[in-house]
mmCIF file of C-alpha atoms in Angstrom:
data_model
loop_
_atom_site.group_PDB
_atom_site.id
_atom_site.type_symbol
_atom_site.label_atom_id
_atom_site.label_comp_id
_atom_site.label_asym_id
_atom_site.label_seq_id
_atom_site.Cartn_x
_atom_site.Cartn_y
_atom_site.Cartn_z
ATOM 1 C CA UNK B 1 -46.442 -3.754 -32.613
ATOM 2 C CA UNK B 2 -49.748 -3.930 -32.379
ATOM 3 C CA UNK B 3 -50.442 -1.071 -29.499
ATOM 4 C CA UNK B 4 -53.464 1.025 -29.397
ATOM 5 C CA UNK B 5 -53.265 4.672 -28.716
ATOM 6 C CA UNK B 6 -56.613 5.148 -27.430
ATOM 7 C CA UNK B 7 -58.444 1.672 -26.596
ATOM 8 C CA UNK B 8 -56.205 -1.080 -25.137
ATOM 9 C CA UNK B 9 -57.215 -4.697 -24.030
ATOM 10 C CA UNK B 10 -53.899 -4.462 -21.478
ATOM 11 C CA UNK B 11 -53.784 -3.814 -17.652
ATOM 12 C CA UNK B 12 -54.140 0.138 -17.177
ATOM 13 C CA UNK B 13 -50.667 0.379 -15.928
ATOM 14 C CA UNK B 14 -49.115 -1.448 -18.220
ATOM 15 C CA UNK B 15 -51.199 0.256 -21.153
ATOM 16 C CA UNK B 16 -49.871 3.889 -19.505
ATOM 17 C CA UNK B 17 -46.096 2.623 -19.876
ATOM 18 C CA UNK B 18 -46.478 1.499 -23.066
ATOM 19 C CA UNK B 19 -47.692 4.524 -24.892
ATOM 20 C CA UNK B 20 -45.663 6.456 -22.442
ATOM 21 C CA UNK B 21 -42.496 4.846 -24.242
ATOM 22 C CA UNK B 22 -43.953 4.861 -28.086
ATOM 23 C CA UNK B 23 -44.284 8.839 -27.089
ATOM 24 C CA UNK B 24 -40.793 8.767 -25.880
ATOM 25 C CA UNK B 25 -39.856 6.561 -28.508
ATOM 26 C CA UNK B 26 -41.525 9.314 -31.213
ATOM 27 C CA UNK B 27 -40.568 11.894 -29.736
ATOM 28 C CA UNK B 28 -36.810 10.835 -29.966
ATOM 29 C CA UNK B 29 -36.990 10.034 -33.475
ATOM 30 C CA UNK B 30 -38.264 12.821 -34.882
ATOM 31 C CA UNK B 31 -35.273 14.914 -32.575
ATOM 32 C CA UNK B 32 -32.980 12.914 -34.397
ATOM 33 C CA UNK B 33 -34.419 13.592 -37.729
ATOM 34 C CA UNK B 34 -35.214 17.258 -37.378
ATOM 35 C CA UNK B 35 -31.972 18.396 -36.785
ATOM 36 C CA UNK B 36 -29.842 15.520 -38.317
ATOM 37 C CA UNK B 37 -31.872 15.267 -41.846
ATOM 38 C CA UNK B 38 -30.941 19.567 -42.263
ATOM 39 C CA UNK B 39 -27.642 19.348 -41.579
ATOM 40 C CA UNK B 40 -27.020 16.654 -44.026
ATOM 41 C CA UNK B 41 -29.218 17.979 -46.504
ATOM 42 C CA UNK B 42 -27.378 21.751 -46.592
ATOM 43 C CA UNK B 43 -23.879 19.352 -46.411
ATOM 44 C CA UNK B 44 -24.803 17.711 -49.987
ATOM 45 C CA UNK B 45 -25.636 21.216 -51.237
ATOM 46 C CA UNK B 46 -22.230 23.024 -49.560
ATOM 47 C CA UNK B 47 -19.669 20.615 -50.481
ATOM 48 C CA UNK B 48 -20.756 20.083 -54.494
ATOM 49 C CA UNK B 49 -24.384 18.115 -54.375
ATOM 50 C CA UNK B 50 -26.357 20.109 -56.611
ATOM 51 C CA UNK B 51 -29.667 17.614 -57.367
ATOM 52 C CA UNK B 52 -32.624 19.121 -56.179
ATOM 53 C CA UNK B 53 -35.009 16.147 -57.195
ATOM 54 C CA UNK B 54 -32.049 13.726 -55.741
ATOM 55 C CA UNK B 55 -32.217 15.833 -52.172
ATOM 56 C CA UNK B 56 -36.022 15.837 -52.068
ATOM 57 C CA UNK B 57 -35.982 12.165 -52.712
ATOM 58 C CA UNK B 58 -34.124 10.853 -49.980
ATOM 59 C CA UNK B 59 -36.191 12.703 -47.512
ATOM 60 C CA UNK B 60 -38.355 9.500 -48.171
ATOM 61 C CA UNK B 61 -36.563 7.068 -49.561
ATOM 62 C CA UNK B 62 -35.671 5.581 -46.343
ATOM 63 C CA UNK B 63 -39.167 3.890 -46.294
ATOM 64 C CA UNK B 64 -38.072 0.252 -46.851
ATOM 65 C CA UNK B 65 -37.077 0.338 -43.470
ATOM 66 C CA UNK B 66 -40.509 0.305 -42.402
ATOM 67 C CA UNK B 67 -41.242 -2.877 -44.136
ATOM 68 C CA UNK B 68 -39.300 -5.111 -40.960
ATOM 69 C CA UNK B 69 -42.056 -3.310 -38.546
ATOM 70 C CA UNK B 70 -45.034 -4.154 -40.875
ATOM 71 C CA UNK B 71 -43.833 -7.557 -42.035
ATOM 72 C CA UNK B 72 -43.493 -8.471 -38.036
ATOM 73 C CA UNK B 73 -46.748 -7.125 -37.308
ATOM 74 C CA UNK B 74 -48.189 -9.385 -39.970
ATOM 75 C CA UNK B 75 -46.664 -12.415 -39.137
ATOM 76 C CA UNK B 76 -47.815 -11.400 -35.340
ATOM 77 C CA UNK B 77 -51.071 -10.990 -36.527
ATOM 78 C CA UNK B 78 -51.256 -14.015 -38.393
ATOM 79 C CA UNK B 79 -50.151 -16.378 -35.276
ATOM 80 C CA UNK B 80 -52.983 -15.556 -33.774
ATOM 81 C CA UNK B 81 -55.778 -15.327 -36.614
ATOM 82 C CA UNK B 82 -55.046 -17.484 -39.831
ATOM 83 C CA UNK B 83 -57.598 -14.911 -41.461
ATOM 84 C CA UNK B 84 -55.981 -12.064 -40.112
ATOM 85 C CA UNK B 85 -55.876 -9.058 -43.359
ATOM 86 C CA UNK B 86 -52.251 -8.281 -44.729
ATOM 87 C CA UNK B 87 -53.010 -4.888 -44.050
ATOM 88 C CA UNK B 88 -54.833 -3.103 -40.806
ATOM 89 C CA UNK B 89 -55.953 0.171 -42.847
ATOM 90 C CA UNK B 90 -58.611 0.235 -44.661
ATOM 91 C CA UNK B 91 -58.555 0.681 -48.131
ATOM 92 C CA UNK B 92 -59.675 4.505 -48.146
ATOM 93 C CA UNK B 93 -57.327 5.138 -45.327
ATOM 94 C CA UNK B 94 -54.566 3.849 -47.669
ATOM 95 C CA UNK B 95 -55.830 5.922 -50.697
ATOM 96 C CA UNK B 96 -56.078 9.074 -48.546
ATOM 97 C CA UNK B 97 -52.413 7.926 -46.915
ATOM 98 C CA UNK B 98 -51.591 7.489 -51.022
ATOM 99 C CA UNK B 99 -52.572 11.468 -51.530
ATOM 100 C CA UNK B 100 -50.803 12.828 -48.354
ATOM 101 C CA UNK B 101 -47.692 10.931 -50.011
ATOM 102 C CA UNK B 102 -48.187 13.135 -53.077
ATOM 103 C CA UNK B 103 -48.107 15.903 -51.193
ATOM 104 C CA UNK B 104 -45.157 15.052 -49.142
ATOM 105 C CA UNK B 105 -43.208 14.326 -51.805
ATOM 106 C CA UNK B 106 -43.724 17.786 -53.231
ATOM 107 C CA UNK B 107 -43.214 19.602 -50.031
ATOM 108 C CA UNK B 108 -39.664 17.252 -49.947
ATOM 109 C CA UNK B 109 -38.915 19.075 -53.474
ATOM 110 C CA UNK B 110 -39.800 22.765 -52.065
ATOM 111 C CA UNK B 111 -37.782 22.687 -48.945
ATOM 112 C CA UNK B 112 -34.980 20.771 -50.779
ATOM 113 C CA UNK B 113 -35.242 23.408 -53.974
ATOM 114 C CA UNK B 114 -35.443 26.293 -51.236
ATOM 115 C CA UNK B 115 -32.457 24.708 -48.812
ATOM 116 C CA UNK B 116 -30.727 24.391 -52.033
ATOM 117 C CA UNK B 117 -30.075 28.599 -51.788
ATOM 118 C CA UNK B 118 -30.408 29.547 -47.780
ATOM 119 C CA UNK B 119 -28.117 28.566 -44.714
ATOM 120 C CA UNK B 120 -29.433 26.036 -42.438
ATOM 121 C CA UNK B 121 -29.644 28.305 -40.143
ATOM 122 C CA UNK B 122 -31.890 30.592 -41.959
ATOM 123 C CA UNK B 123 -33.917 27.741 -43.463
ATOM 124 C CA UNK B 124 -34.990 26.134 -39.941
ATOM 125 C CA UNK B 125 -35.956 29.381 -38.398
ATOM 126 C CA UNK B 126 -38.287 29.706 -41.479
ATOM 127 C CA UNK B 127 -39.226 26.187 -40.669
ATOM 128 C CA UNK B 128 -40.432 27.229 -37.951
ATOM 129 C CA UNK B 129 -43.134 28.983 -39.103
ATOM 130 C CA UNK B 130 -44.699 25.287 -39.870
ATOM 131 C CA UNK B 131 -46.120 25.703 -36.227
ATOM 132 C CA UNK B 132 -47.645 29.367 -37.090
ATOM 133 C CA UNK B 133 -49.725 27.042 -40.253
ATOM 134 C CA UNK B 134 -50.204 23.927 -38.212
ATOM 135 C CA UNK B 135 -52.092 26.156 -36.372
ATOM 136 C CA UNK B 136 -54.225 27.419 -38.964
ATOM 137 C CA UNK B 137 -54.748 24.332 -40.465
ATOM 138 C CA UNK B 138 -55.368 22.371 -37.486
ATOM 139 C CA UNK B 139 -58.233 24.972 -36.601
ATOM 140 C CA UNK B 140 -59.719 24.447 -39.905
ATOM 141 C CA UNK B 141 -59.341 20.762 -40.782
ATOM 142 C CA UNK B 142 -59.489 18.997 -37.277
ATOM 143 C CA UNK B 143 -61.265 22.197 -35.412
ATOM 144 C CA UNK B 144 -58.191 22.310 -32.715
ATOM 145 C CA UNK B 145 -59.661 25.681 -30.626
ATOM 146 C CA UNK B 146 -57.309 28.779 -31.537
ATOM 147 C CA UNK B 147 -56.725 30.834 -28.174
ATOM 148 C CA UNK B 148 -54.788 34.298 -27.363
ATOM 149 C CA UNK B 149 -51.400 32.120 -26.991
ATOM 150 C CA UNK B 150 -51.500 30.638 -30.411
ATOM 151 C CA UNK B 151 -52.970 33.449 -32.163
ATOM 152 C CA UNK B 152 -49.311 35.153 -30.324
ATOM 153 C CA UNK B 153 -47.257 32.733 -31.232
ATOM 154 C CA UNK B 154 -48.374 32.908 -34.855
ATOM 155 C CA UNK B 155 -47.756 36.901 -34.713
ATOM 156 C CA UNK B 156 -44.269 36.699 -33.504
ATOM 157 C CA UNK B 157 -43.007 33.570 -36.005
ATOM 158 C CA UNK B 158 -44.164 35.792 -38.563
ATOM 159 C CA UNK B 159 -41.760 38.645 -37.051
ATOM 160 C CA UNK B 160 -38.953 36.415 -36.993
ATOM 161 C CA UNK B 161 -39.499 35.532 -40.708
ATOM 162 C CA UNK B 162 -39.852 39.080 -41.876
ATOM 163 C CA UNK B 163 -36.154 40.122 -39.839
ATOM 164 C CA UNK B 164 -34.592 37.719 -41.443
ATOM 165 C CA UNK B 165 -35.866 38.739 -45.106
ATOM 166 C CA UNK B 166 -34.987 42.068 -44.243
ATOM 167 C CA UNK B 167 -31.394 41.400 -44.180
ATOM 168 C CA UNK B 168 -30.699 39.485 -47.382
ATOM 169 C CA UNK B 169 -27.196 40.365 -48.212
ATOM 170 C CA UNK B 170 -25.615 39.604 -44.954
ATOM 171 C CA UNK B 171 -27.076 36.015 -45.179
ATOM 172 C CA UNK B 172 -26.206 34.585 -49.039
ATOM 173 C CA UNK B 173 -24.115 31.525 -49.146
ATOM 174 C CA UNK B 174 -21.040 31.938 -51.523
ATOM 175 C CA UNK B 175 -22.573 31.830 -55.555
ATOM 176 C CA UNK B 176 -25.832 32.689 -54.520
ATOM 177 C CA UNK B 177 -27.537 35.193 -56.094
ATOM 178 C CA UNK B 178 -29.762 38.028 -54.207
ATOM 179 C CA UNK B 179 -32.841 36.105 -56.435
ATOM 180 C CA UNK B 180 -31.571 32.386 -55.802
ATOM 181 C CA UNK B 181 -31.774 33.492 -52.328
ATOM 182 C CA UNK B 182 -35.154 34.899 -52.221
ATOM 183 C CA UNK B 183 -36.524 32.247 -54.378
ATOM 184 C CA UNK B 184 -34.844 29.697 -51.301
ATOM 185 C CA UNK B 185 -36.946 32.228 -48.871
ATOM 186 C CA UNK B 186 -39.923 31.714 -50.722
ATOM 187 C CA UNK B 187 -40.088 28.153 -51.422
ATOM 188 C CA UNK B 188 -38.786 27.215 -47.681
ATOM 189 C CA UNK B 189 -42.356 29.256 -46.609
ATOM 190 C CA UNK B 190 -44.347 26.959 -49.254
ATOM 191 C CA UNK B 191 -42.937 23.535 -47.691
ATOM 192 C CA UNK B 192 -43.719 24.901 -43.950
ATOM 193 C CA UNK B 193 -47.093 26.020 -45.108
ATOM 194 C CA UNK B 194 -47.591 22.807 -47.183
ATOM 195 C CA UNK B 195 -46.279 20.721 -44.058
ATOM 196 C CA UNK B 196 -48.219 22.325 -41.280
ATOM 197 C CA UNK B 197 -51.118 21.591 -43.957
ATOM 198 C CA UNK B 198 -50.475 17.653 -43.968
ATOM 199 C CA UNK B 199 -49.918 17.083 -40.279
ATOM 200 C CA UNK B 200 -53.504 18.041 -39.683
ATOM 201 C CA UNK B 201 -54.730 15.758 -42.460
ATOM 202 C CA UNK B 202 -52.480 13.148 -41.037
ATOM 203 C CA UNK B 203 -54.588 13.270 -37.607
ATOM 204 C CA UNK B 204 -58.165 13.508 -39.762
ATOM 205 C CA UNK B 205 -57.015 10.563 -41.430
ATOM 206 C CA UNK B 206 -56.554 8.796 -38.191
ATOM 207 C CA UNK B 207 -59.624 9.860 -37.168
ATOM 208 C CA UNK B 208 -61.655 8.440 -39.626
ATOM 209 C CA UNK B 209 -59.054 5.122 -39.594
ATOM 210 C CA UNK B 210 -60.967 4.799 -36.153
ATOM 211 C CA UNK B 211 -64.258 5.623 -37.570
ATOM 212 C CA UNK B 212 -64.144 2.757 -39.915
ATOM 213 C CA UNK B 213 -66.387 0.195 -38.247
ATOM 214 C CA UNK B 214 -65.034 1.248 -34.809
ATOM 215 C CA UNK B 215 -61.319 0.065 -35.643
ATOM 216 C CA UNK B 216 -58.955 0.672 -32.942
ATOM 217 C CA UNK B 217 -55.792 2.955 -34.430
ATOM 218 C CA UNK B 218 -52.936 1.244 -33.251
ATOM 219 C CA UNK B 219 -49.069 1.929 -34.025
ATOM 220 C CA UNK B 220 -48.560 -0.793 -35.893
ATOM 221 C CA UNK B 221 -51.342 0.984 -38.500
ATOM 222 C CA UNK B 222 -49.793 4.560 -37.926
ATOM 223 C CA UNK B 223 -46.448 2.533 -39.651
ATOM 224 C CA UNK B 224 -48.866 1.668 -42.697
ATOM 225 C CA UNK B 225 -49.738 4.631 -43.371
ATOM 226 C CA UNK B 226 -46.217 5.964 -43.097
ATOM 227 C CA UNK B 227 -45.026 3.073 -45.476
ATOM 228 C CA UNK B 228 -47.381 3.760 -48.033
ATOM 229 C CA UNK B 229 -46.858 7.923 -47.702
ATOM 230 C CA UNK B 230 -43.204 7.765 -47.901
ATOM 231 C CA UNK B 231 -43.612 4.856 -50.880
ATOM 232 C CA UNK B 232 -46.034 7.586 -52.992
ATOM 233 C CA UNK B 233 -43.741 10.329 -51.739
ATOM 234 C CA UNK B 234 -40.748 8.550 -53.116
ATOM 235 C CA UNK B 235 -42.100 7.969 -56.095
ATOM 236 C CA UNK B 236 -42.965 11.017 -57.107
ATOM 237 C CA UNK B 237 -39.420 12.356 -56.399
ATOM 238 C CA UNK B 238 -38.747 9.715 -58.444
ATOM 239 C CA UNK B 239 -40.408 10.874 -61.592
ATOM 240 C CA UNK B 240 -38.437 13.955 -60.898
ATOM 241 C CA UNK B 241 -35.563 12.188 -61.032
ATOM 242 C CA UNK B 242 -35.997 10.770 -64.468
ATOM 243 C CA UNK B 243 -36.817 13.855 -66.067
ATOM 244 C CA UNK B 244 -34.135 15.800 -64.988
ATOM 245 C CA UNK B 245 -32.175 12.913 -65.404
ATOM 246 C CA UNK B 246 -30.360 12.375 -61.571
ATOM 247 C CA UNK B 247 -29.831 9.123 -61.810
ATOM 248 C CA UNK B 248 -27.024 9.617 -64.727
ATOM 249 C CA UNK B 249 -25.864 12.383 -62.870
ATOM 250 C CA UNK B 250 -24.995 10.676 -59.639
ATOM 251 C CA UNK B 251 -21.677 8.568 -60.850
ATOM 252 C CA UNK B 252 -20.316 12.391 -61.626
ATOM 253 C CA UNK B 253 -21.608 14.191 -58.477
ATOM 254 C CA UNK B 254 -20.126 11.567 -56.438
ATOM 255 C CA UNK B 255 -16.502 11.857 -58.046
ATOM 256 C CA UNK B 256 -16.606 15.419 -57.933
ATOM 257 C CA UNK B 257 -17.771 15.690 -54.410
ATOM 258 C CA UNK B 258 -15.475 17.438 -51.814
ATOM 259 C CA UNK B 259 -15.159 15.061 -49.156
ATOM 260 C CA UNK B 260 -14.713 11.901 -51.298
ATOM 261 C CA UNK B 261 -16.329 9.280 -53.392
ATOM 262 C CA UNK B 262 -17.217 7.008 -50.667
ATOM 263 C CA UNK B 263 -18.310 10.015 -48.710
ATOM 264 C CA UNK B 264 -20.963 11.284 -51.307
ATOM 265 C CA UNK B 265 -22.317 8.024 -50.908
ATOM 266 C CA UNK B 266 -22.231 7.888 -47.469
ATOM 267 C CA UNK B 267 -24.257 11.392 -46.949
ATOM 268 C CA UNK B 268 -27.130 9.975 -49.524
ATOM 269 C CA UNK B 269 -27.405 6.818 -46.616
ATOM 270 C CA UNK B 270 -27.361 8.765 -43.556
ATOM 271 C CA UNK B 271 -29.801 11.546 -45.057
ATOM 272 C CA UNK B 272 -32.424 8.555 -45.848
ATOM 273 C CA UNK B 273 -32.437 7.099 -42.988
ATOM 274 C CA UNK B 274 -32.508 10.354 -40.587
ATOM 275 C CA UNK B 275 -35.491 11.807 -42.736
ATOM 276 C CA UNK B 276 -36.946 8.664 -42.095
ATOM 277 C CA UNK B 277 -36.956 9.251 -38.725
ATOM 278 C CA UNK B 278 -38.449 12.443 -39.088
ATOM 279 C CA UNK B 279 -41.715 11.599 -40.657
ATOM 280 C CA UNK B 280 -42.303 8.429 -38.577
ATOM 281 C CA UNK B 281 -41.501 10.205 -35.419
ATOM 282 C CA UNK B 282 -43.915 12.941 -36.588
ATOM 283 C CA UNK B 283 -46.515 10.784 -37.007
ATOM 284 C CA UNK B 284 -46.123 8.616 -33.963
ATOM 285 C CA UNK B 285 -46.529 12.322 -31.954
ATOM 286 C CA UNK B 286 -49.241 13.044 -33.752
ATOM 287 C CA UNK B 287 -50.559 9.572 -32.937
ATOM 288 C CA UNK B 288 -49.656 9.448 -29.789
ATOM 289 C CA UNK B 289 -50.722 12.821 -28.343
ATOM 290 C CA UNK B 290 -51.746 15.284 -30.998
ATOM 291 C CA UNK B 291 -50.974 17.592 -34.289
ATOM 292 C CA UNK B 292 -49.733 20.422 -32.423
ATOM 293 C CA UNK B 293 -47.472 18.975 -29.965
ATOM 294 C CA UNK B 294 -45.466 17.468 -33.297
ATOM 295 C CA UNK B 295 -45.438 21.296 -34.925
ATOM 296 C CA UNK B 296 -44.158 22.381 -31.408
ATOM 297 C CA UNK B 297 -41.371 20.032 -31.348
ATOM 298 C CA UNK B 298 -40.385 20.762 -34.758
ATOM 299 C CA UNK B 299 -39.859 24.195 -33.445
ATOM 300 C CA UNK B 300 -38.031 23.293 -30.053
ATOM 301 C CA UNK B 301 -35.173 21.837 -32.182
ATOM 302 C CA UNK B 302 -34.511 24.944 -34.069
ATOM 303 C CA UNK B 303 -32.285 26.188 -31.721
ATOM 304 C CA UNK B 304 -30.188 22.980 -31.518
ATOM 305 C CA UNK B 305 -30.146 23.148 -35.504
ATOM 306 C CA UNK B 306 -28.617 26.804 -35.540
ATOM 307 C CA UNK B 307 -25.941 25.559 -32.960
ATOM 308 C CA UNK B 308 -25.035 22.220 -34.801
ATOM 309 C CA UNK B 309 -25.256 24.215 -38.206
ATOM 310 C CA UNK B 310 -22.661 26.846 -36.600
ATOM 311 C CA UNK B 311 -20.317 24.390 -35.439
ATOM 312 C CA UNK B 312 -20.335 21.603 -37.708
ATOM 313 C CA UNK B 313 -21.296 23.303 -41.213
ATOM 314 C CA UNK B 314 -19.329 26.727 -39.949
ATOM 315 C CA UNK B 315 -22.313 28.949 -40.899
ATOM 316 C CA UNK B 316 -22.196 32.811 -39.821
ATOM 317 C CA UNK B 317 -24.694 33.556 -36.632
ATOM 318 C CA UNK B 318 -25.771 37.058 -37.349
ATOM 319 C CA UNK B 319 -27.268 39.110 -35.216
ATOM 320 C CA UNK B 320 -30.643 39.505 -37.496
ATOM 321 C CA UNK B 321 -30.988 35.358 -37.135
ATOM 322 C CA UNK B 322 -30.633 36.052 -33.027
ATOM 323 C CA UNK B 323 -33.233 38.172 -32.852
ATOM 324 C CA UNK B 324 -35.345 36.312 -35.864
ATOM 325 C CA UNK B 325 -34.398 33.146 -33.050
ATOM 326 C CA UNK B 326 -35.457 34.898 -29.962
ATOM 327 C CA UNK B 327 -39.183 35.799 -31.793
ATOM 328 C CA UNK B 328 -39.728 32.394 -32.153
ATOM 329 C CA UNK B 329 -38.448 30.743 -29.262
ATOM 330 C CA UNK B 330 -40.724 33.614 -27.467
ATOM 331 C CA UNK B 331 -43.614 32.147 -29.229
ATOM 332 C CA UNK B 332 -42.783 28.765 -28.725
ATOM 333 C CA UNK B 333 -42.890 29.617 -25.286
ATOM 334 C CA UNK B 334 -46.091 31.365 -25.612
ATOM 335 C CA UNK B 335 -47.885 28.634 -27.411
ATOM 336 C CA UNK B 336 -46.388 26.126 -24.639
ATOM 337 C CA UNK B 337 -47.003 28.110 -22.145
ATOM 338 C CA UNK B 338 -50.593 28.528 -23.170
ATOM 339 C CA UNK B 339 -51.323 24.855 -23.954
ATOM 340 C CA UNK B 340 -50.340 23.995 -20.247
ATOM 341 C CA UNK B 341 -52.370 26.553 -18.724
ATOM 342 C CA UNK B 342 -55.625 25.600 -21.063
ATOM 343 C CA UNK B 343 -54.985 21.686 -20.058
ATOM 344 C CA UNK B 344 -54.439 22.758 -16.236
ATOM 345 C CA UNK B 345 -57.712 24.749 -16.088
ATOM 346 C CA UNK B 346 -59.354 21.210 -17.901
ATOM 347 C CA UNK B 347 -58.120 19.004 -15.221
ATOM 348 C CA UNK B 348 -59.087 21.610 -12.493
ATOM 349 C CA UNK B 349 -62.665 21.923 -13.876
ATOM 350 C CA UNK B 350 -62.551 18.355 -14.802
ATOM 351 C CA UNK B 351 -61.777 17.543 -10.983
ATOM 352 C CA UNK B 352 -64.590 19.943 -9.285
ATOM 353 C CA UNK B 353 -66.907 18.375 -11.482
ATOM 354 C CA UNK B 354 -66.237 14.910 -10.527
ATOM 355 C CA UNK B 355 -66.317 16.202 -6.704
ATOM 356 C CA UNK B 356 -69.399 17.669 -7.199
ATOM 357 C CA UNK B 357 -71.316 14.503 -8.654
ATOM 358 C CA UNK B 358 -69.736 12.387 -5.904
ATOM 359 C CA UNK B 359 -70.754 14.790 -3.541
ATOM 360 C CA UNK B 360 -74.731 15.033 -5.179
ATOM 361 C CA UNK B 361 -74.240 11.122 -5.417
ATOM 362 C CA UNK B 362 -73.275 10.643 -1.762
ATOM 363 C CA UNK B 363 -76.511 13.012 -1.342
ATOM 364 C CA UNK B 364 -79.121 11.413 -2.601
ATOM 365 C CA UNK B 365 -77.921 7.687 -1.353
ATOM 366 C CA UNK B 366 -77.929 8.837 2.285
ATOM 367 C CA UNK B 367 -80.923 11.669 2.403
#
């Protein structure tokens, strides 16, 4: 558990296959998450779930799971150093990981309050301006260069988000008011702006994990830090909760639930532990590679949301949510598209350079 993402004691190979699989392994979990932890989500709503604070809290509440990892990591560490700390972060690292759990936990409230009012399909593509603010943020908090692609796809996401609000009538769930739905617009803007706000912070934080005393990040810290965000994120759901009462209202909810009793329950579970496996995948990516390959992956599984929202949650595709779709796959594409040319040009540059030392080196040792 203990794997480093950017120092590593192991053989070179064997250090390149393991963080190829933790990105694999990331990368797979946060696909499961992004467009299983939606679909569940919008199926408490649709079939009689109407707990906002209840919703927002389970988008974190699957963090005991993380304890196995952590406790193994300990007991790892501890076989090989008696003296070995019960924690790897620091304790700043865990205060700031403490704050970006705050913050989670209210961004879980606004996309649950604003999913509470919009399709699925309407809420990912607005989602998916997360990317279009992970951007912005990214540039301002971890100074990621903007360049003409992202600037793009930032132009078009916002295109896709103003289509859809231009067609408000032909999107409302049944009961939904025209303001319930525009409130659901709104708030579903805050959590991607709030979002693409914390995965940057996420990546400073890692960056000044490594700063401490030139401490090596490794996963098994990365799964700290997501222990202790989801536990602060859960608990402030959880203070929610109590106010508005949730916990009373759950007995209720779950006899009055459309598809069953043991069902209601069933869909709380499953909705934990796939939301769990959204914010540890994201932060794995971000770990792993970067902040901006975890907004662009985010966005890739919109389209596999709208499809799986059509077909499982029978949700109208209108034609204003395929063109909204098309903007922001096209700047998806852009961004991508961008990103591999920038890196290309790197490792061409990167390459002449090195020839050209060799070359000067080669020089001077035989004049």
């Amino acid at each position: 558990m203990d794997v480093e993402a950017r120092k590593s004691d192991a053989p070179p190979a064997r250090g390149k296959a393991m963080h190829r699989f933790l990105v694999a392994l990331n990368c797979g979990m946060l696909a499961v998450g992004a467009i299983g932890g939606p679909l569940l989500s919008r199926l408490y709503f649709s079939k009689g779930g109407h707990r906002q604070w209840l919703s927002a809290w389970l988008e974190t509440g699957g963090w005991p799971l993380l304890v196995i990892p952590v406790a193994a990591s300990f007991v790892a560490r501890r076989a090989r150093d008696r003296g070995a700390p019960v924690l790897l972060a620091p304790p700043r690292i865990l205060l700031a990981a403490a704050g970006l759990g705050v913050a989670t936990g209210a961004d879980d409230f606004i996309y649950a309050f604003g999913l509470a009012y919009l399709p699925v399909s309407t809420s990912a593509i607005l989602i998916s301006t997360q990317l279009a603010f992970t951007v912005f943020f990214a540039f301002l908090v971890v100074r990621q260069r903007l360049t003409a692609a992202s600037v793009n796809a930032v132009a078009l996401l916002t295109v896709g988000a103003v289509v859809l609000g231009l067609h408000v009538s032909s999107d409302r769930p049944p009961g939904v008011t025209r303001g319930q739905y525009w409130l659901g617009f709104v708030l579903t803007l805050g959590a991607a702006a709030l979002y693409g706000l914390v995965l940057p912070l996420v990546e400073l934080a890692y960056r000044r994990a490594a700063g401490a005393g030139g401490r090596a990040v490794t996963y098994a810290l990365v799964v700290e830090m997501q222990l202790v965000m989801g536990f602060f994120a859960t608990a402030f759901c959880t203070v929610g909760m109590v106010v508005n009462k949730d916990f009373q209202a759950i007995p209720r909810e779950a006899r009055r639930y459309k598809l069953g009793e043991a069902r209601y329950y069933a869909v709380l579970a499953w909705s934990a532990v796939l939301w769990q496996c959204f914010f540890l995948g994201a932060v794995g990516v971000i770990f792993c590679v970067h902040t901006l390959l975890a907004g662009i992956l985010i966005a890739v599984f919109i389209p596999v949301t709208e499809v799986a929202a059509v077909i499982f949650l029978r949700e109208r595709f209108s034609s204003e949510k395929g063109v909204a779709l098309v903007l922001s796959l096209w700047g998806l594409a852009s961004y991508s598209y961008g990103e591999w040319s920038e890196a290309r040009a790197k490792k061409r540059k990167t390459r002449t350079e090195e020839g050209a030392a060799a070359a000067e080196a080669l020089q001077q040792a035989n004049p």
